[in-house]
PDB file of C-alpha atoms in Angstrom:
ATOM      1  CA  MET A   1     111.652  -1.512  94.944  1.00 40.00           C
ATOM      2  CA  LYS A   2     108.131  -1.591  96.281  1.00 41.00           C
ATOM      3  CA  LEU A   3     109.390  -2.444  99.759  1.00 37.00           C
ATOM      4  CA  LEU A   4     111.895   0.386  99.605  1.00 38.00           C
ATOM      5  CA  VAL A   5     109.226   2.863  98.675  1.00 37.00           C
ATOM      6  CA  ARG A   6     107.018   1.749 101.525  1.00 41.00           C
ATOM      7  CA  VAL A   7     109.843   2.135 103.996  1.00 35.00           C
ATOM      8  CA  ARG A   8     110.603   5.615 102.800  1.00 38.00           C
ATOM      9  CA  VAL A   9     106.985   6.662 103.089  1.00 35.00           C
ATOM     10  CA  THR A  10     106.773   5.276 106.589  1.00 37.00           C
ATOM     11  CA  VAL A  11     109.919   7.058 107.676  1.00 37.00           C
ATOM     12  CA  VAL A  12     108.775  10.360 106.281  1.00 40.00           C
ATOM     13  CA  GLY A  13     105.441   9.960 108.056  1.00 42.00           C
ATOM     14  CA  ARG A  14     107.131   9.368 111.389  1.00 43.00           C
ATOM     15  CA  ARG A  15     109.181  12.518 110.949  1.00 48.00           C
ATOM     16  CA  LYS A  16     106.035  14.599 110.343  1.00 47.00           C
ATOM     17  CA  PHE A  17     104.060  13.526 113.401  1.00 51.00           C
ATOM     18  CA  PRO A  18     106.544  14.904 115.974  1.00 57.00           C
ATOM     19  CA  CYS A  19     106.435  18.253 114.139  1.00 62.00           C
ATOM     20  CA  LEU A  20     102.654  18.345 114.321  1.00 61.00           C
ATOM     21  CA  ARG A  21     102.688  17.500 118.006  1.00 67.00           C
ATOM     22  CA  THR A  22     105.225  20.248 118.631  1.00 67.00           C
ATOM     23  CA  LEU A  23     103.141  22.804 116.737  1.00 62.00           C
ATOM     24  CA  LEU A  24     100.020  21.750 118.628  1.00 64.00           C
ATOM     25  CA  LEU A  25     101.827  22.100 121.955  1.00 65.00           C
ATOM     26  CA  LEU A  26     103.157  25.553 121.047  1.00 67.00           C
ATOM     27  CA  PHE A  27      99.693  26.705 119.940  1.00 65.00           C
ATOM     28  CA  THR A  28      98.155  25.475 123.208  1.00 70.00           C
ATOM     29  CA  LEU A  29     100.782  27.278 125.291  1.00 65.00           C
ATOM     30  CA  PHE A  30     100.305  30.465 123.265  1.00 66.00           C
ATOM     31  CA  PHE A  31      96.527  30.303 123.701  1.00 63.00           C
ATOM     32  CA  LEU A  32      96.814  29.792 127.466  1.00 63.00           C
ATOM     33  CA  GLY A  33      99.261  32.680 127.746  1.00 66.00           C
ATOM     34  CA  LEU A  34      96.943  34.929 125.780  1.00 60.00           C
ATOM     35  CA  GLN A  35      94.026  34.010 128.027  1.00 63.00           C
ATOM     36  CA  LEU A  36      96.043  34.848 131.141  1.00 62.00           C
ATOM     37  CA  HIS A  37      97.095  38.180 129.639  1.00 59.00           C
ATOM     38  CA  VAL A  38      93.511  39.141 128.793  1.00 51.00           C
ATOM     39  CA  SER A  39      92.383  38.046 132.238  1.00 56.00           C
ATOM     40  CA  ASN A  40      94.955  40.336 133.850  1.00 54.00           C
ATOM     41  CA  LEU A  41      93.874  43.277 131.712  1.00 49.00           C
ATOM     42  CA  THR A  42      90.227  42.881 132.679  1.00 48.00           C
ATOM     43  CA  GLY A  43      90.837  42.481 136.385  1.00 49.00           C
ATOM     44  CA  GLY A  44      91.283  38.699 136.508  1.00 46.00           C
ATOM     45  CA  GLY A  45      89.850  36.265 138.993  1.00 47.00           C
ATOM     46  CA  GLY A  46      86.344  36.715 137.613  1.00 47.00           C
ATOM     47  CA  GLU A  47      86.040  40.097 139.314  1.00 46.00           C
ATOM     48  CA  SER A  48      83.678  42.447 137.494  1.00 46.00           C
ATOM     49  CA  THR A  49      84.586  46.075 136.993  1.00 51.00           C
ATOM     50  CA  SER A  50      81.880  48.738 137.175  1.00 55.00           C
ATOM     51  CA  PRO A  51      82.060  52.358 135.994  1.00 57.00           C
ATOM     52  CA  ASP A  52      83.210  54.827 138.604  1.00 61.00           C
ATOM     53  CA  PRO A  53      81.282  58.096 138.130  1.00 58.00           C
ATOM     54  CA  ALA A  54      83.646  59.953 140.442  1.00 59.00           C
ATOM     55  CA  ASN A  55      86.644  58.842 138.393  1.00 66.00           C
ATOM     56  CA  ASP A  56      84.887  59.707 135.120  1.00 68.00           C
ATOM     57  CA  SER A  57      84.062  63.142 136.502  1.00 75.00           C
ATOM     58  CA  ALA A  58      87.681  63.707 137.487  1.00 79.00           C
ATOM     59  CA  ILE A  59      88.863  62.719 134.003  1.00 82.00           C
ATOM     60  CA  ILE A  60      86.418  65.114 132.340  1.00 80.00           C
ATOM     61  CA  LEU A  61      87.322  67.980 134.656  1.00 82.00           C
ATOM     62  CA  SER A  62      91.036  67.374 134.036  1.00 80.00           C
ATOM     63  CA  MET A  63      90.488  68.185 130.360  1.00 85.00           C
ATOM     64  CA  VAL A  64      88.796  71.514 131.098  1.00 84.00           C
ATOM     65  CA  PRO A  65      90.447  74.689 132.439  1.00 85.00           C
ATOM     66  CA  GLN A  66      89.868  75.160 136.156  1.00 84.00           C
ATOM     67  CA  VAL A  67      87.978  78.408 135.640  1.00 85.00           C
ATOM     68  CA  LEU A  68      85.329  76.557 133.606  1.00 86.00           C
ATOM     69  CA  HIS A  69      84.677  73.754 136.092  1.00 87.00           C
ATOM     70  CA  LYS A  70      81.728  75.706 137.465  1.00 88.00           C
ATOM     71  CA  PHE A  71      79.806  75.037 134.244  1.00 89.00           C
ATOM     72  CA  LEU A  72      80.285  71.268 134.541  1.00 89.00           C
ATOM     73  CA  THR A  73      79.767  70.830 138.261  1.00 84.00           C
ATOM     74  CA  ALA A  74      76.161  70.646 139.356  1.00 75.00           C
ATOM     75  CA  LYS A  75      75.040  71.916 142.717  1.00 69.00           C
ATOM     76  CA  PRO A  76      74.966  69.324 145.539  1.00 56.00           C
ATOM     77  CA  ARG A  77      71.269  68.557 145.138  1.00 49.00           C
ATOM     78  CA  ASN A  78      71.894  67.660 141.497  1.00 41.00           C
ATOM     79  CA  SER A  79      75.406  66.229 141.709  1.00 36.00           C
ATOM     80  CA  SER A  80      74.247  62.805 140.542  1.00 37.00           C
ATOM     81  CA  GLN A  81      73.031  64.317 137.275  1.00 40.00           C
ATOM     82  CA  LEU A  82      76.463  65.170 135.896  1.00 36.00           C
ATOM     83  CA  PHE A  83      76.324  62.047 133.740  1.00 35.00           C
ATOM     84  CA  ASN A  84      72.562  61.714 133.286  1.00 41.00           C
ATOM     85  CA  GLY A  85      70.984  62.406 129.919  1.00 45.00           C
ATOM     86  CA  THR A  86      68.496  65.015 131.106  1.00 48.00           C
ATOM     87  CA  ALA A  87      67.876  67.413 133.924  1.00 49.00           C
ATOM     88  CA  GLY A  88      64.567  65.828 134.814  1.00 46.00           C
ATOM     89  CA  ASN A  89      61.400  67.720 135.658  1.00 46.00           C
ATOM     90  CA  GLN A  90      62.789  70.158 138.189  1.00 43.00           C
ATOM     91  CA  THR A  91      59.575  72.159 138.125  1.00 43.00           C
ATOM     92  CA  GLU A  92      57.778  69.404 139.983  1.00 45.00           C
ATOM     93  CA  ALA A  93      60.478  69.380 142.653  1.00 38.00           C
ATOM     94  CA  LYS A  94      60.046  73.109 143.005  1.00 56.00           C
ATOM     95  CA  GLY A  95      56.280  72.746 143.217  1.00 71.00           C
ATOM     96  CA  LEU A  96      55.588  74.977 140.218  1.00 84.00           C
ATOM     97  CA  GLY A  97      52.211  74.526 138.548  1.00 92.00           C
ATOM     98  CA  ILE A  98      51.458  75.223 134.895  1.00 94.00           C
ATOM     99  CA  ASP A  99      49.953  78.646 135.599  1.00 94.00           C
ATOM    100  CA  GLU A 100      53.014  79.696 137.567  1.00 95.00           C
ATOM    101  CA  ILE A 101      55.353  78.420 134.864  1.00 95.00           C
ATOM    102  CA  LEU A 102      53.420  80.418 132.263  1.00 96.00           C
ATOM    103  CA  ARG A 103      53.748  83.545 134.398  1.00 95.00           C
ATOM    104  CA  HIS A 104      57.516  83.042 134.624  1.00 95.00           C
ATOM    105  CA  ILE A 105      57.721  82.512 130.858  1.00 96.00           C
ATOM    106  CA  GLU A 106      55.694  85.637 130.145  1.00 96.00           C
ATOM    107  CA  ARG A 107      57.840  87.673 132.529  1.00 96.00           C
ATOM    108  CA  TYR A 108      61.100  86.542 130.901  1.00 96.00           C
ATOM    109  CA  ASN A 109      59.800  87.068 127.369  1.00 97.00           C
ATOM    110  CA  GLN A 110      58.499  90.542 128.124  1.00 97.00           C
ATOM    111  CA  ALA A 111      61.629  91.665 129.966  1.00 96.00           C
ATOM    112  CA  GLN A 112      64.057  90.718 127.155  1.00 96.00           C
ATOM    113  CA  THR A 113      66.925  91.325 129.572  1.00 96.00           C
ATOM    114  CA  VAL A 114      70.407  91.219 128.059  1.00 97.00           C
ATOM    115  CA  HIS A 115      72.899  90.217 130.734  1.00 97.00           C
ATOM    116  CA  ASN A 116      76.565  91.262 130.886  1.00 97.00           C
ATOM    117  CA  GLU A 117      76.092  94.360 128.723  1.00 97.00           C
ATOM    118  CA  ASP A 118      77.761  96.317 131.510  1.00 96.00           C
ATOM    119  CA  ILE A 119      80.891  94.201 130.945  1.00 96.00           C
ATOM    120  CA  PHE A 120      80.987  93.765 127.164  1.00 97.00           C
ATOM    121  CA  GLY A 121      79.053  96.798 125.971  1.00 96.00           C
ATOM    122  CA  PRO A 122      75.770  97.172 124.057  1.00 95.00           C
ATOM    123  CA  ILE A 123      74.720  95.022 121.114  1.00 95.00           C
ATOM    124  CA  GLN A 124      75.654  96.438 117.707  1.00 95.00           C
ATOM    125  CA  ASN A 125      73.773  95.921 114.445  1.00 95.00           C
ATOM    126  CA  ASP A 126      76.520  93.613 113.152  1.00 95.00           C
ATOM    127  CA  THR A 127      77.018  91.633 116.369  1.00 97.00           C
ATOM    128  CA  ILE A 128      77.023  87.886 115.747  1.00 97.00           C
ATOM    129  CA  ILE A 129      73.980  86.385 117.454  1.00 98.00           C
ATOM    130  CA  ILE A 130      74.266  82.744 118.532  1.00 98.00           C
ATOM    131  CA  VAL A 131      70.891  81.121 119.236  1.00 98.00           C
ATOM    132  CA  ILE A 132      70.877  77.881 121.244  1.00 98.00           C
ATOM    133  CA  GLN A 133      67.756  75.710 121.350  1.00 97.00           C
ATOM    134  CA  ILE A 134      67.445  73.954 124.722  1.00 96.00           C
ATOM    135  CA  HIS A 135      65.220  71.091 125.846  1.00 94.00           C
ATOM    136  CA  THR A 136      66.198  69.110 128.967  1.00 93.00           C
ATOM    137  CA  ARG A 137      69.632  67.653 128.198  1.00 94.00           C
ATOM    138  CA  ILE A 138      71.559  69.744 130.670  1.00 94.00           C
ATOM    139  CA  VAL A 139      74.697  67.580 130.490  1.00 93.00           C
ATOM    140  CA  TYR A 140      75.098  68.371 126.795  1.00 95.00           C
ATOM    141  CA  LEU A 141      74.328  72.017 127.485  1.00 96.00           C
ATOM    142  CA  ARG A 142      77.085  72.170 130.099  1.00 95.00           C
ATOM    143  CA  HIS A 143      79.660  70.952 127.600  1.00 95.00           C
ATOM    144  CA  LEU A 144      78.379  73.257 124.868  1.00 97.00           C
ATOM    145  CA  ILE A 145      78.784  76.206 127.232  1.00 97.00           C
ATOM    146  CA  VAL A 146      82.338  75.090 128.034  1.00 96.00           C
ATOM    147  CA  SER A 147      83.159  74.941 124.326  1.00 96.00           C
ATOM    148  CA  LEU A 148      81.648  78.390 123.771  1.00 97.00           C
ATOM    149  CA  ALA A 149      83.640  79.791 126.687  1.00 97.00           C
ATOM    150  CA  GLN A 150      86.876  78.660 125.023  1.00 96.00           C
ATOM    151  CA  ALA A 151      86.040  80.106 121.600  1.00 97.00           C
ATOM    152  CA  ARG A 152      88.034  83.115 120.448  1.00 97.00           C
ATOM    153  CA  ASP A 153      86.080  86.405 120.286  1.00 97.00           C
ATOM    154  CA  ILE A 154      83.083  84.882 122.060  1.00 98.00           C
ATOM    155  CA  GLU A 155      82.853  88.073 124.131  1.00 97.00           C
ATOM    156  CA  THR A 156      81.840  89.967 120.974  1.00 97.00           C
ATOM    157  CA  THR A 157      78.699  87.876 120.468  1.00 98.00           C
ATOM    158  CA  LEU A 158      75.213  87.688 121.942  1.00 98.00           C
ATOM    159  CA  LEU A 159      74.149  84.249 123.183  1.00 98.00           C
ATOM    160  CA  VAL A 160      70.384  83.717 123.024  1.00 98.00           C
ATOM    161  CA  PHE A 161      69.218  80.647 124.957  1.00 98.00           C
ATOM    162  CA  SER A 162      65.797  79.487 123.769  1.00 98.00           C
ATOM    163  CA  HIS A 163      64.055  77.050 126.154  1.00 97.00           C
ATOM    164  CA  ASP A 164      61.024  74.831 125.601  1.00 96.00           C
ATOM    165  CA  VAL A 165      60.990  73.602 129.212  1.00 95.00           C
ATOM    166  CA  PHE A 166      61.137  75.827 132.276  1.00 96.00           C
ATOM    167  CA  ILE A 167      63.670  74.152 134.582  1.00 92.00           C
ATOM    168  CA  PRO A 168      65.274  76.154 137.409  1.00 92.00           C
ATOM    169  CA  GLU A 169      68.553  74.231 137.105  1.00 92.00           C
ATOM    170  CA  CYS A 170      68.883  75.150 133.420  1.00 94.00           C
ATOM    171  CA  ASN A 171      68.054  78.754 134.224  1.00 94.00           C
ATOM    172  CA  GLU A 172      70.725  78.870 136.922  1.00 94.00           C
ATOM    173  CA  LEU A 173      73.300  77.390 134.543  1.00 96.00           C
ATOM    174  CA  VAL A 174      72.505  79.848 131.746  1.00 96.00           C
ATOM    175  CA  GLN A 175      72.471  82.790 134.134  1.00 95.00           C
ATOM    176  CA  SER A 176      75.943  81.811 135.355  1.00 95.00           C
ATOM    177  CA  VAL A 177      77.449  82.460 131.902  1.00 97.00           C
ATOM    178  CA  ASP A 178      79.832  85.383 132.347  1.00 96.00           C
ATOM    179  CA  PHE A 179      82.024  85.286 129.233  1.00 97.00           C
ATOM    180  CA  ALA A 180      79.539  86.905 126.813  1.00 97.00           C
ATOM    181  CA  ARG A 181      76.257  88.795 126.681  1.00 98.00           C
ATOM    182  CA  THR A 182      73.240  86.530 127.132  1.00 98.00           C
ATOM    183  CA  LEU A 183      69.479  86.628 126.663  1.00 98.00           C
ATOM    184  CA  GLN A 184      66.885  83.994 127.563  1.00 98.00           C
ATOM    185  CA  ILE A 185      63.649  83.391 125.670  1.00 98.00           C
ATOM    186  CA  PHE A 186      61.015  80.736 126.379  1.00 98.00           C
ATOM    187  CA  TYR A 187      58.806  78.915 123.881  1.00 97.00           C
ATOM    188  CA  PRO A 188      55.324  79.478 125.363  1.00 96.00           C
ATOM    189  CA  TYR A 189      53.498  76.611 123.611  1.00 95.00           C
ATOM    190  CA  SER A 190      55.426  73.636 124.950  1.00 96.00           C
ATOM    191  CA  ILE A 191      54.242  70.214 126.057  1.00 95.00           C
ATOM    192  CA  GLN A 192      55.165  71.247 129.588  1.00 96.00           C
ATOM    193  CA  THR A 193      52.576  74.026 129.565  1.00 95.00           C
ATOM    194  CA  HIS A 194      50.094  72.264 127.245  1.00 94.00           C
ATOM    195  CA  PRO A 195      50.221  68.611 128.354  1.00 93.00           C
ATOM    196  CA  ASN A 196      46.680  67.674 127.269  1.00 91.00           C
ATOM    197  CA  THR A 197      45.907  70.017 124.408  1.00 91.00           C
ATOM    198  CA  PHE A 198      47.475  71.132 121.135  1.00 90.00           C
ATOM    199  CA  PRO A 199      50.341  71.685 120.536  1.00 91.00           C
ATOM    200  CA  GLY A 200      50.810  69.030 123.215  1.00 91.00           C
ATOM    201  CA  GLN A 201      49.242  65.594 122.914  1.00 90.00           C
ATOM    202  CA  SER A 202      45.452  65.895 123.071  1.00 90.00           C
ATOM    203  CA  GLU A 203      42.913  63.128 123.656  1.00 90.00           C
ATOM    204  CA  ASN A 204      41.534  63.353 120.125  1.00 92.00           C
ATOM    205  CA  ASP A 205      44.901  63.042 118.376  1.00 93.00           C
ATOM    206  CA  CYS A 206      45.193  60.198 115.891  1.00 95.00           C
ATOM    207  CA  PRO A 207      47.378  57.339 117.141  1.00 94.00           C
ATOM    208  CA  ARG A 208      50.726  57.432 115.374  1.00 93.00           C
ATOM    209  CA  ASP A 209      50.584  54.061 113.600  1.00 94.00           C
ATOM    210  CA  ILE A 210      46.976  53.732 112.440  1.00 94.00           C
ATOM    211  CA  ASN A 211      46.410  53.932 108.696  1.00 94.00           C
ATOM    212  CA  TYR A 212      44.450  56.564 106.811  1.00 94.00           C
ATOM    213  CA  GLN A 213      41.269  54.473 106.582  1.00 95.00           C
ATOM    214  CA  GLN A 214      41.263  53.775 110.323  1.00 95.00           C
ATOM    215  CA  ALA A 215      41.778  57.475 111.038  1.00 94.00           C
ATOM    216  CA  GLN A 216      38.788  58.343 108.858  1.00 95.00           C
ATOM    217  CA  ILE A 217      36.617  55.922 110.804  1.00 94.00           C
ATOM    218  CA  LEU A 218      37.802  57.345 114.138  1.00 93.00           C
ATOM    219  CA  ARG A 219      37.511  60.937 112.857  1.00 94.00           C
ATOM    220  CA  CYS A 220      40.422  61.830 115.092  1.00 94.00           C
ATOM    221  CA  ALA A 221      42.226  65.158 114.877  1.00 90.00           C
ATOM    222  CA  ASN A 222      44.285  65.614 111.717  1.00 89.00           C
ATOM    223  CA  ALA A 223      42.841  62.414 110.216  1.00 94.00           C
ATOM    224  CA  ASP A 224      43.156  63.860 106.710  1.00 95.00           C
ATOM    225  CA  HIS A 225      46.826  64.750 107.062  1.00 93.00           C
ATOM    226  CA  PRO A 226      49.259  61.929 107.894  1.00 93.00           C
ATOM    227  CA  ASP A 227      52.925  62.568 107.163  1.00 91.00           C
ATOM    228  CA  LEU A 228      54.818  61.298 104.123  1.00 91.00           C
ATOM    229  CA  TYR A 229      55.261  57.909 105.778  1.00 91.00           C
ATOM    230  CA  GLY A 230      51.612  57.511 106.753  1.00 92.00           C
ATOM    231  CA  HIS A 231      52.132  58.360 110.430  1.00 93.00           C
ATOM    232  CA  TYR A 232      50.270  60.907 112.525  1.00 94.00           C
ATOM    233  CA  ARG A 233      51.871  63.615 114.641  1.00 92.00           C
ATOM    234  CA  GLU A 234      53.541  62.981 117.969  1.00 92.00           C
ATOM    235  CA  ALA A 235      53.786  66.088 120.090  1.00 92.00           C
ATOM    236  CA  LYS A 236      57.184  65.233 121.563  1.00 90.00           C
ATOM    237  CA  PHE A 237      58.680  65.266 118.069  1.00 90.00           C
ATOM    238  CA  THR A 238      56.698  68.064 116.448  1.00 92.00           C
ATOM    239  CA  GLN A 239      57.506  70.343 119.383  1.00 94.00           C
ATOM    240  CA  THR A 240      61.113  70.543 118.204  1.00 94.00           C
ATOM    241  CA  LYS A 241      59.997  71.911 114.842  1.00 94.00           C
ATOM    242  CA  HIS A 242      57.418  74.264 116.385  1.00 95.00           C
ATOM    243  CA  HIS A 243      60.031  75.580 118.801  1.00 97.00           C
ATOM    244  CA  TRP A 244      62.554  76.121 116.001  1.00 97.00           C
ATOM    245  CA  TRP A 245      60.179  78.236 113.892  1.00 96.00           C
ATOM    246  CA  TRP A 246      58.895  80.186 116.896  1.00 97.00           C
ATOM    247  CA  LYS A 247      62.502  80.894 117.906  1.00 97.00           C
ATOM    248  CA  ALA A 248      63.451  82.094 114.418  1.00 97.00           C
ATOM    249  CA  ASN A 249      60.460  84.440 114.229  1.00 97.00           C
ATOM    250  CA  ARG A 250      61.155  85.675 117.743  1.00 97.00           C
ATOM    251  CA  ILE A 251      64.758  86.515 116.873  1.00 96.00           C
ATOM    252  CA  PHE A 252      64.138  88.162 113.512  1.00 95.00           C
ATOM    253  CA  ASP A 253      60.862  89.976 114.140  1.00 95.00           C
ATOM    254  CA  GLN A 254      60.022  90.419 117.811  1.00 95.00           C
ATOM    255  CA  LEU A 255      63.070  91.221 119.948  1.00 96.00           C
ATOM    256  CA  GLU A 256      64.009  94.833 120.581  1.00 95.00           C
ATOM    257  CA  VAL A 257      67.709  94.007 120.586  1.00 95.00           C
ATOM    258  CA  THR A 258      67.511  92.622 117.030  1.00 94.00           C
ATOM    259  CA  ARG A 259      65.186  95.248 115.589  1.00 92.00           C
ATOM    260  CA  ASN A 260      67.878  96.778 113.355  1.00 93.00           C
ATOM    261  CA  HIS A 261      70.240  93.830 113.282  1.00 95.00           C
ATOM    262  CA  THR A 262      72.065  93.180 109.996  1.00 93.00           C
ATOM    263  CA  GLY A 263      74.712  90.709 111.130  1.00 94.00           C
ATOM    264  CA  LEU A 264      74.950  86.935 111.219  1.00 96.00           C
ATOM    265  CA  VAL A 265      72.619  84.714 113.241  1.00 97.00           C
ATOM    266  CA  LEU A 266      73.966  81.261 114.058  1.00 97.00           C
ATOM    267  CA  PHE A 267      71.568  78.512 115.176  1.00 97.00           C
ATOM    268  CA  LEU A 268      72.900  75.822 117.522  1.00 97.00           C
ATOM    269  CA  GLU A 269      71.303  73.164 119.706  1.00 95.00           C
ATOM    270  CA  GLU A 270      72.101  71.945 123.192  1.00 95.00           C
ATOM    271  CA  ASP A 271      73.913  68.814 121.980  1.00 93.00           C
ATOM    272  CA  HIS A 272      76.297  70.693 119.678  1.00 94.00           C
ATOM    273  CA  TYR A 273      79.947  71.438 120.448  1.00 94.00           C
ATOM    274  CA  VAL A 274      81.905  74.251 118.812  1.00 95.00           C
ATOM    275  CA  ALA A 275      85.552  74.514 117.843  1.00 95.00           C
ATOM    276  CA  GLU A 276      87.738  77.224 119.322  1.00 96.00           C
ATOM    277  CA  ASP A 277      87.985  79.072 116.000  1.00 96.00           C
ATOM    278  CA  PHE A 278      84.354  78.739 114.873  1.00 96.00           C
ATOM    279  CA  ILE A 279      83.710  82.509 114.972  1.00 97.00           C
ATOM    280  CA  TYR A 280      86.795  83.186 112.854  1.00 97.00           C
ATOM    281  CA  VAL A 281      85.719  80.493 110.369  1.00 96.00           C
ATOM    282  CA  LEU A 282      82.194  81.917 110.266  1.00 96.00           C
ATOM    283  CA  ARG A 283      83.519  85.380 109.445  1.00 96.00           C
ATOM    284  CA  GLN A 284      85.804  83.963 106.760  1.00 96.00           C
ATOM    285  CA  MET A 285      82.857  82.112 105.243  1.00 95.00           C
ATOM    286  CA  GLN A 286      80.821  85.310 105.214  1.00 94.00           C
ATOM    287  CA  ALA A 287      83.626  87.218 103.498  1.00 95.00           C
ATOM    288  CA  ALA A 288      84.050  84.496 100.876  1.00 95.00           C
ATOM    289  CA  CYS A 289      80.300  84.267 100.370  1.00 93.00           C
ATOM    290  CA  ASN A 290      80.014  87.989  99.650  1.00 91.00           C
ATOM    291  CA  VAL A 291      82.377  87.481  96.712  1.00 94.00           C
ATOM    292  CA  ALA A 292      81.659  83.962  95.476  1.00 94.00           C
ATOM    293  CA  CYS A 293      77.937  83.662  96.216  1.00 93.00           C
ATOM    294  CA  PRO A 294      76.316  87.042  96.959  1.00 91.00           C
ATOM    295  CA  GLN A 295      72.829  85.548  96.558  1.00 93.00           C
ATOM    296  CA  CYS A 296      73.443  82.936  99.294  1.00 91.00           C
ATOM    297  CA  ASN A 297      71.625  83.538 102.569  1.00 90.00           C
ATOM    298  CA  ILE A 298      72.459  80.373 104.527  1.00 92.00           C
ATOM    299  CA  LEU A 299      75.867  79.057 105.567  1.00 92.00           C
ATOM    300  CA  SER A 300      76.580  75.748 107.310  1.00 91.00           C
ATOM    301  CA  LEU A 301      79.411  75.270 109.787  1.00 90.00           C
ATOM    302  CA  GLY A 302      78.910  71.519 110.056  1.00 84.00           C
ATOM    303  CA  THR A 303      77.141  68.440 108.799  1.00 77.00           C
ATOM    304  CA  TYR A 304      75.182  65.559 110.286  1.00 74.00           C
ATOM    305  CA  LEU A 305      76.440  63.068 107.692  1.00 71.00           C
ATOM    306  CA  LYS A 306      77.979  59.998 109.319  1.00 68.00           C
ATOM    307  CA  THR A 307      80.285  59.470 106.341  1.00 69.00           C
ATOM    308  CA  TYR A 308      81.551  62.008 103.875  1.00 64.00           C
ATOM    309  CA  ASN A 309      83.602  61.578 100.706  1.00 68.00           C
ATOM    310  CA  TYR A 310      85.837  64.644 100.908  1.00 60.00           C
ATOM    311  CA  TYR A 311      87.970  63.546  97.961  1.00 61.00           C
ATOM    312  CA  GLY A 312      85.029  62.839  95.675  1.00 65.00           C
ATOM    313  CA  ASP A 313      82.946  65.871  96.627  1.00 61.00           C
ATOM    314  CA  SER A 314      85.905  68.231  96.313  1.00 56.00           C
ATOM    315  CA  LYS A 315      85.888  67.589  92.562  1.00 59.00           C
ATOM    316  CA  LYS A 316      82.240  68.509  92.076  1.00 56.00           C
TER     317      LYS A 316
END
């Protein structure tokens, strides 16, 4: 009986090994086939593929109506900037000094010229005013303008472009907007015009990362007032906040065109993108707010949250 058992075990073992070899062979063939397939998809032969800006540009333009291509296509001298993050310091290329930039800013701010009123009529007290804060990211601005151009009833609004850098290319782009009334204003206390003094970065500013005790020893500017995290101001970041508050005060208290305005004012930034029906939604929100929350003064069309629990929050 013992011999019989041993024989049976040996026979069973011999039957298993061919199966394992077959499975191993099939797995190897499958793996090699998968490798060849992936190699073909990525170009094969070890050839590297690099982005083709011209092809990317064509793809982007194909998704935009032909009539709006002019807002996405830079002039020849700036054609390489279609996919760059910023417009660069065009003022240097133009040879504009700080004094000349300040004169341009003062001229624009004093003129308060509303463009395209001859096409769309004068501003009314209930006209929706859309204020766009602009820095140097002209690529984002181009796409925002395209989205605004495709919005329903955009011709009934006033677009106010608020700049904190004087860049001729941005000015040319904004002044090419022909689908709504527009107005340009310029923040006059920018880093561009105050590079070495407040509100720009001055020599006596406290370094960002020193602690309170070190700042007291140095007696640098604002030594007594670090932020909540113990850091000291950086002009390139605080400028955004300064610009925002200056812009709000300019719109509500200083412009002739808004002197008797009682309508909605929507604040956007250059890297935003609007839906085609955002004006309709905004008006619906205002109508609902008048009934459900008459004491509310601020409405939000969007959120910066990366994740949002719609199901959970809908029950609150």
